[in-house]
CSV table of C-alpha atoms and ligand atoms in Angstrom, one decimal:
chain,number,residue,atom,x,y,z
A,1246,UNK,CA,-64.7,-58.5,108.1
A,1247,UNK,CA,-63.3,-58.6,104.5
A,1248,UNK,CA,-62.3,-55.8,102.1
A,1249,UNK,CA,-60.6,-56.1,99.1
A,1250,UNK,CA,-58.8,-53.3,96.6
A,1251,UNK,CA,-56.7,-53.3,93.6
A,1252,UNK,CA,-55.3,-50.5,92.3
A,1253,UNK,CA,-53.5,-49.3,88.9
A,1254,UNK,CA,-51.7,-46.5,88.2
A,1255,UNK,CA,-49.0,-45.0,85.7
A,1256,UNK,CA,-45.6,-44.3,87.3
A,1257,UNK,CA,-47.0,-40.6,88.0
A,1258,UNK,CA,-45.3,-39.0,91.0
A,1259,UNK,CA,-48.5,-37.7,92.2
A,1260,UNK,CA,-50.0,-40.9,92.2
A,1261,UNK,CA,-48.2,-41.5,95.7
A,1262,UNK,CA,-50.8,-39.2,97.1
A,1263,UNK,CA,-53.8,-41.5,95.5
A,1264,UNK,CA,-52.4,-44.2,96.8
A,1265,UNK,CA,-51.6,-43.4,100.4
A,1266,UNK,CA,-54.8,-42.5,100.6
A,1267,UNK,CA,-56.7,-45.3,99.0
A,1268,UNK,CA,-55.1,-47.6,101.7
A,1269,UNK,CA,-55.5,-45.8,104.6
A,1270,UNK,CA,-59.6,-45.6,103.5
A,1271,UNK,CA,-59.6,-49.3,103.4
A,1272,UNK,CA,-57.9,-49.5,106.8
A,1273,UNK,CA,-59.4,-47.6,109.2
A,1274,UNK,CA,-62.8,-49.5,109.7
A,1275,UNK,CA,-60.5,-52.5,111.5
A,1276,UNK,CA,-59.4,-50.1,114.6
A,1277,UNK,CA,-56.4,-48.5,113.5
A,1278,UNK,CA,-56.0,-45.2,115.0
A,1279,UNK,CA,-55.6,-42.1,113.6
A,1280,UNK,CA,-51.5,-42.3,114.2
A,1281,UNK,CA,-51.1,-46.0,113.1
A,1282,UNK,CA,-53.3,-44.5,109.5
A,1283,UNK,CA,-50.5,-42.0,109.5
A,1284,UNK,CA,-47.7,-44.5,110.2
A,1285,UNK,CA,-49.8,-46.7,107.6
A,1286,UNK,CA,-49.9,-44.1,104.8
A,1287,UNK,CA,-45.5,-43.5,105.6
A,1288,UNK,CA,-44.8,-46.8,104.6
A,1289,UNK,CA,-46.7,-46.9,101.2
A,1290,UNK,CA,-45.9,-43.8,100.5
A,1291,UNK,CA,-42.0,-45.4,100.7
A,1292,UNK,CA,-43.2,-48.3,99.0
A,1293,UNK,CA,-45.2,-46.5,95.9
A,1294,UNK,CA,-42.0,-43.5,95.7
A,1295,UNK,CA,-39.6,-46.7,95.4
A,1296,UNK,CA,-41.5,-48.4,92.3
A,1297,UNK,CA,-41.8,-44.8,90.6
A,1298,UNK,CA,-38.1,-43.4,91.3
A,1299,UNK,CA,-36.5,-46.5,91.3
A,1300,UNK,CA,-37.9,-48.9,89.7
A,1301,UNK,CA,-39.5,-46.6,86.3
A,1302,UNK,CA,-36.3,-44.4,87.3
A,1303,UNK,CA,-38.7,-41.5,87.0
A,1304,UNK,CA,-40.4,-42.4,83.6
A,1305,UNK,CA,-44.6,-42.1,84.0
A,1306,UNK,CA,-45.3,-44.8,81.6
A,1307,UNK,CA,-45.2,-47.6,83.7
A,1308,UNK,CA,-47.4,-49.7,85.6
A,1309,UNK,CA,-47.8,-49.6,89.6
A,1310,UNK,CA,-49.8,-51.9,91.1
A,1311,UNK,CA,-51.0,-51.9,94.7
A,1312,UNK,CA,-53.0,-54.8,96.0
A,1313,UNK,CA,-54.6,-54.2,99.8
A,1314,UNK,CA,-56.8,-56.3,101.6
A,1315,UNK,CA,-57.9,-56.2,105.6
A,1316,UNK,CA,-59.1,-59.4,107.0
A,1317,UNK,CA,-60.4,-59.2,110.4
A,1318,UNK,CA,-57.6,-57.0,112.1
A,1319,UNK,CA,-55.3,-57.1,109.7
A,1320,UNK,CA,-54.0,-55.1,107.0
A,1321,UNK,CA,-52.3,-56.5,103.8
A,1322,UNK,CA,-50.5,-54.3,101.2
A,1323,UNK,CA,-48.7,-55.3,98.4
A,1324,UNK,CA,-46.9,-52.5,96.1
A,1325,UNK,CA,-45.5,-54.3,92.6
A,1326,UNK,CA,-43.6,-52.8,89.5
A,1327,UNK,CA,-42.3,-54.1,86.7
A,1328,UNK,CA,-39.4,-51.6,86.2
A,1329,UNK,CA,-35.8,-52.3,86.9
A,1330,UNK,CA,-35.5,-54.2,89.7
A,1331,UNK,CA,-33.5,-55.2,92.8
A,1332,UNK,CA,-29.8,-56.6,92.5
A,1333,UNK,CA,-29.0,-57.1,95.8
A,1334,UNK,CA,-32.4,-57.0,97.9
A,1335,UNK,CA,-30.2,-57.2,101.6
A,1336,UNK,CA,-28.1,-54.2,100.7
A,1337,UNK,CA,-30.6,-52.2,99.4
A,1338,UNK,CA,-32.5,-53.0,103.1
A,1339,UNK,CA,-29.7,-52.1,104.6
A,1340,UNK,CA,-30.3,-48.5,106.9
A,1341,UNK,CA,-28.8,-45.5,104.6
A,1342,UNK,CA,-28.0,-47.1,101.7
A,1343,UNK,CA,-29.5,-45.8,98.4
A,1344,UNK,CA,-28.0,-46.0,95.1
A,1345,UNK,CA,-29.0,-42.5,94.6
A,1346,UNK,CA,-26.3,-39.8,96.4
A,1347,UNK,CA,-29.3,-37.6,96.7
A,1348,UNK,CA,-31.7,-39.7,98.9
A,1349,UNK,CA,-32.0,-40.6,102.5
A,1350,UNK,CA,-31.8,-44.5,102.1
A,1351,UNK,CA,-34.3,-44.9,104.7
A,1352,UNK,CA,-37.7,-46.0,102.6
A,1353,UNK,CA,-37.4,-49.7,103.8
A,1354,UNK,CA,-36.4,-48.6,107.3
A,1355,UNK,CA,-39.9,-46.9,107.2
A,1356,UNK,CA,-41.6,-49.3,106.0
A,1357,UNK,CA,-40.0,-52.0,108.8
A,1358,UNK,CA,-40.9,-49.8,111.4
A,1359,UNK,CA,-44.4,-48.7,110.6
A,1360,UNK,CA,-45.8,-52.3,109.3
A,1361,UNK,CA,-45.4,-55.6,111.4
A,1362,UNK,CA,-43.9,-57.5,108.6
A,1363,UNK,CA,-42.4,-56.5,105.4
A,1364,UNK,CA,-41.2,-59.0,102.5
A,1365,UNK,CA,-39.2,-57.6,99.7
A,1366,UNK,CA,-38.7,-59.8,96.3
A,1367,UNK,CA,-37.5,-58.8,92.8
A,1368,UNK,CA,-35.6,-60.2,89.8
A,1369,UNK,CA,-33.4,-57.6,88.1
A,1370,UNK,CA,-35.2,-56.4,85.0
A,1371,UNK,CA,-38.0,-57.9,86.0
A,1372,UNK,CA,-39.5,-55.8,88.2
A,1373,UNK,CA,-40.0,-55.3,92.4
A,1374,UNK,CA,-42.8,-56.2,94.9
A,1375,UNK,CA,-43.0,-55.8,98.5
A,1376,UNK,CA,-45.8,-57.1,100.9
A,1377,UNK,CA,-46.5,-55.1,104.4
A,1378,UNK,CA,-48.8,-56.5,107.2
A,1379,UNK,CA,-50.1,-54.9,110.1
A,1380,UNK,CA,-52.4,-55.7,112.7
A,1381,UNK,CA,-54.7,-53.2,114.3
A,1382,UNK,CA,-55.6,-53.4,118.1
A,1383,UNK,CA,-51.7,-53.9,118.8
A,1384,UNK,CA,-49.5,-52.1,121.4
A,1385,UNK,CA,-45.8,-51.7,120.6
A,1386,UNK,CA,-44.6,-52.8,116.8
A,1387,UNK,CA,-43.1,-56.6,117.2
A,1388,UNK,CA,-41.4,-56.8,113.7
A,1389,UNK,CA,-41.4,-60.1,112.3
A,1390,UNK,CA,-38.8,-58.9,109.2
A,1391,UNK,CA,-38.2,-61.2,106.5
B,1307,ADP,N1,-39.1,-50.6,93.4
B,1307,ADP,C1,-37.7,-50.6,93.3
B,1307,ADP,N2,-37.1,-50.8,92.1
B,1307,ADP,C2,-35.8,-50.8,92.0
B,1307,ADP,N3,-34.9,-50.4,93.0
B,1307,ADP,C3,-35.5,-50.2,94.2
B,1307,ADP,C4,-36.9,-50.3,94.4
B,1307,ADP,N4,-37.1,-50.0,95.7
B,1307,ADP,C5,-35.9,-49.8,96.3
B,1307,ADP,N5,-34.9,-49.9,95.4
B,1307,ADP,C6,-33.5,-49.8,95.7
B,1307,ADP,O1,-33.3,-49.8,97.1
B,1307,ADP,C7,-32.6,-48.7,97.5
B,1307,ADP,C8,-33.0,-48.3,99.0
B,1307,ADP,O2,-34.4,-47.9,99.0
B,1307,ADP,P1,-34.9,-47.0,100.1
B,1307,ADP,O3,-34.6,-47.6,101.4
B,1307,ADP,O4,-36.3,-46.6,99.9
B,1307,ADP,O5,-34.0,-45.7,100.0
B,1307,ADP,P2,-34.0,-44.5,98.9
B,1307,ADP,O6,-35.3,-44.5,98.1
B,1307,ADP,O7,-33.9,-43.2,99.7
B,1307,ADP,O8,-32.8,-44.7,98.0
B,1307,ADP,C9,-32.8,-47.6,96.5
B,1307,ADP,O9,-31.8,-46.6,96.5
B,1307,ADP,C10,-32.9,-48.4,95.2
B,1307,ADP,O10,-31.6,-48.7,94.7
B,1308,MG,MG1,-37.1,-44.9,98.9
């Protein structure tokens, strides 16, 4: 089976919810269970919470852009902004760090432990994109983190 979505919405904090659930729709026809939708909806919930706070720094007049696709048993999901982006990607992977004193700094650690594969790029003042992939019909999470 194929499906494809595209999605476009303003940096509006409530668009998380629209979003979260626009994939997990998508995904459950390819086996996921109800948990794994759960797990699913965590890590683009992280993903879409990122490009708003981070990347718009709050503003609601920006673009977010999430791209999802399932393709026999596996889920694709990309989440792109063209805010402020990334300096240093590996730091800001790194467990606990977040450049805001306020926040957990645990939004990619989600997002590595809920999806089988997670591939961060961005260009400072250009803008952020991340790529998740999971397969349904798997046992335990192998991460295959790039
Ligand atoms: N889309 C984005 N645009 C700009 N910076 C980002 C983006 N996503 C993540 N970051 C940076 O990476 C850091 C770590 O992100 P994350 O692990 O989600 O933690 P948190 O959101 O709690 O700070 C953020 O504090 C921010 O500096
Ligand atoms: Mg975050």
């Amino acid at each position: 089976m194929i499906n494809r979505m595209i999605l476009r919405f303003l940096s509006v904090a409530d668009n998380v919810g629209l979003a979260r659930v626009a994939v997990a729709q998508l995904a459950a026809p390819i086996g996921f269970s109800l948990s794994d939708l759960e797990e699913i909806k965590v890590a683009v919930s992280e993903a879409v919470s990122n490009a708003i706070i981070h990347g718009y720094q709050g503003r609601a007049d920006g673009w977010v852009e999430v791209v999802a696709s399932v393709v026999d048993d596996e889920l694709t999901v990309s989440v792109e902004d063209w805010g402020v982006g990334i300096a240093d990607i590996a730091k800001a992977r790194e467990p606990a760090y977040s450049t805001d004193p306020e926040r957990m700094g645990l939004g990619f650690v989600f997002m590595e432990s809920f999806m089988h594969s997670l591939v961060v790029e961005s260009a400072p003042g250009r803008g952020t994109r991340v790529e998740m992939r999971r397969k349904a019909h798997v046992g335990a999470l192998s991460r295959d983190v790039q």
